CSV table of C-alpha atoms in Angstrom, one decimal:
chain,number,residue,atom,x,y,z
J,287,MET,CA,-0.1,0.0,-0.1
J,288,SER,CA,1.2,3.4,-1.0
J,289,LYS,CA,1.9,6.2,1.7
J,290,GLN,CA,-0.9,8.2,-0.3
J,291,ALA,CA,-3.3,5.6,0.3
J,292,SER,CA,-2.6,5.0,3.8
J,293,VAL,CA,-2.9,8.6,4.6
J,294,SER,CA,-6.3,8.8,2.6
J,295,GLU,CA,-7.6,5.7,4.5
J,296,SER,CA,-6.3,7.2,7.9
J,297,ASN,CA,-8.1,10.7,7.0
J,298,LEU,CA,-11.4,8.9,6.2
J,299,ARG,CA,-11.3,6.8,9.4
J,300,GLN,CA,-10.8,10.2,11.4
J,301,LYS,CA,-13.6,11.7,9.5
J,302,ARG,CA,-15.9,8.8,10.1
J,303,LYS,CA,-15.3,8.7,13.8
J,304,PHE,CA,-15.5,12.7,13.8
J,305,TRP,CA,-19.0,12.5,12.4
J,306,GLN,CA,-20.2,9.5,14.2
J,307,ALA,CA,-19.5,11.1,17.6
J,308,HIS,CA,-21.5,14.3,16.1
J,309,ILE,CA,-24.5,12.3,15.0
J,310,LYS,CA,-24.5,10.6,18.4
J,311,ALA,CA,-24.3,13.9,20.1
J,312,TRP,CA,-26.9,15.3,17.9
J,313,GLN,CA,-29.3,12.5,18.4
J,314,GLU,CA,-29.1,12.7,22.2
J,315,SER,CA,-29.2,16.6,22.1
J,316,ASP,CA,-33.1,16.8,21.0
J,317,LEU,CA,-32.1,19.7,18.8
J,318,SER,CA,-32.8,20.0,15.1
J,319,GLN,CA,-29.9,19.3,12.7
J,320,ALA,CA,-29.5,22.9,11.8
J,321,GLU,CA,-29.7,24.1,15.6
J,322,TYR,CA,-27.1,21.6,16.5
J,323,CYS,CA,-24.9,22.6,13.7
J,324,ARG,CA,-25.1,26.2,14.4
J,325,ARG,CA,-24.1,25.6,18.2
J,326,GLN,CA,-21.1,23.3,17.1
J,327,GLY,CA,-19.9,25.6,14.2
J,328,LEU,CA,-20.7,22.8,11.7
J,329,LYS,CA,-22.3,23.0,8.2
J,330,SER,CA,-25.6,21.4,8.6
J,331,HIS,CA,-25.3,19.8,4.9
J,332,ASN,CA,-22.2,18.0,5.9
J,333,LEU,CA,-24.3,16.4,9.2
J,334,SER,CA,-27.0,15.6,6.9
J,335,TYR,CA,-24.7,13.8,4.4
J,336,TRP,CA,-23.0,11.7,7.1
J,337,VAL,CA,-26.4,11.0,8.6
J,338,ASN,CA,-27.8,9.6,5.3
J,339,LYS,CA,-24.3,7.8,4.7
J,340,LYS,CA,-24.6,6.0,8.1
J,341,SER,CA,-28.3,5.2,7.8
J,342,SER,CA,-28.0,3.7,4.3
J,343,LYS,CA,-25.6,1.3,5.7
J,344,THR,CA,-27.4,0.4,8.8
J,345,ASP,CA,-30.9,0.4,7.6
J,346,MET,CA,-32.8,-2.9,8.3
J,347,PRO,CA,-35.7,-3.7,6.1
J,348,LEU,CA,-39.1,-2.3,7.6
J,349,ALA,CA,-42.3,-4.1,8.1
J,350,LEU,CA,-45.5,-2.2,8.7
J,351,VAL,CA,-47.5,-3.5,11.7
J,352,GLU,CA,-51.1,-2.7,12.3
J,353,LEU,CA,-51.7,-1.6,15.9
J,354,PRO,CA,-55.0,-1.8,17.3
J,355,MET,CA,-56.5,1.6,18.3
J,356,PRO,CA,-57.3,1.9,22.2
J,357,LYS,CA,-61.0,2.3,23.0
J,358,ILE,CA,-61.8,5.4,24.2
J,359,ALA,CA,-65.0,5.7,26.3
J,360,ALA,CA,-67.2,8.5,25.7
J,361,CYS,CA,-67.8,10.6,28.6
J,362,SER,CA,-70.3,13.1,29.4
J,363,PRO,CA,-69.3,16.0,31.4
J,364,ALA,CA,-70.0,16.0,35.2
J,365,LEU,CA,-71.4,19.4,35.2
J,366,LYS,CA,-72.6,21.7,32.5
J,367,LEU,CA,-73.1,25.3,33.1
J,368,VAL,CA,-75.2,27.2,30.4
J,369,ILE,CA,-75.5,31.0,30.7
J,370,ASP,CA,-78.0,33.0,28.9
J,371,ASN,CA,-78.3,30.1,26.2
J,372,ARG,CA,-75.1,31.6,24.7
J,373,HIS,CA,-72.4,30.2,26.5
J,374,GLN,CA,-71.7,26.7,27.8
J,375,ILE,CA,-68.8,25.2,30.1
J,376,GLU,CA,-68.6,21.7,30.3
J,377,ILE,CA,-66.6,20.5,33.3
J,378,ALA,CA,-65.1,16.9,33.7
J,379,ASP,CA,-65.1,14.9,37.0
J,380,HIS,CA,-61.5,15.9,37.8
J,381,PHE,CA,-61.3,19.5,37.0
J,382,SER,CA,-59.2,22.3,38.3
J,383,SER,CA,-61.0,24.7,40.5
J,384,ALA,CA,-58.5,27.5,39.9
J,385,VAL,CA,-59.0,27.4,36.2
J,386,LEU,CA,-62.8,27.3,36.6
J,387,GLU,CA,-62.5,30.4,38.9
J,388,GLN,CA,-60.3,32.0,36.0
J,389,VAL,CA,-62.9,31.2,33.7
J,390,LEU,CA,-65.9,32.6,35.7
J,391,GLN,CA,-63.9,35.7,36.4
J,392,VAL,CA,-63.6,36.4,32.6
J,393,LEU,CA,-67.3,35.7,32.1
J,394,ARG,CA,-68.2,38.2,34.8
J,395,ARG,CA,-66.0,40.9,33.0
J,396,ILE,CA,-67.7,40.3,29.6
J,397,LEU,CA,-71.3,39.6,30.4
């Protein structure tokens, strides 16, 4: 192997390690690619390139699986306030009395 090929291969390994570390850090950061790159001083298209390059090598075949939808019980409000047949407030079993108080204060001001 020539010295030139050895240097190129070493350079590629270093780049791969560099971008793998950034891909991992980006995935753990909960930031968008653009925001992560801005904070790290990287070009976002470079990160995208390495993400795509990495994923194309590690992707496994995908299969769609149908999941049953959970049954949601229809519930009627525990309490319904009707004001002047124009305003209606439905209150569930577990409501916040503080929120209800705020709603009533607003209604007092506007009615």
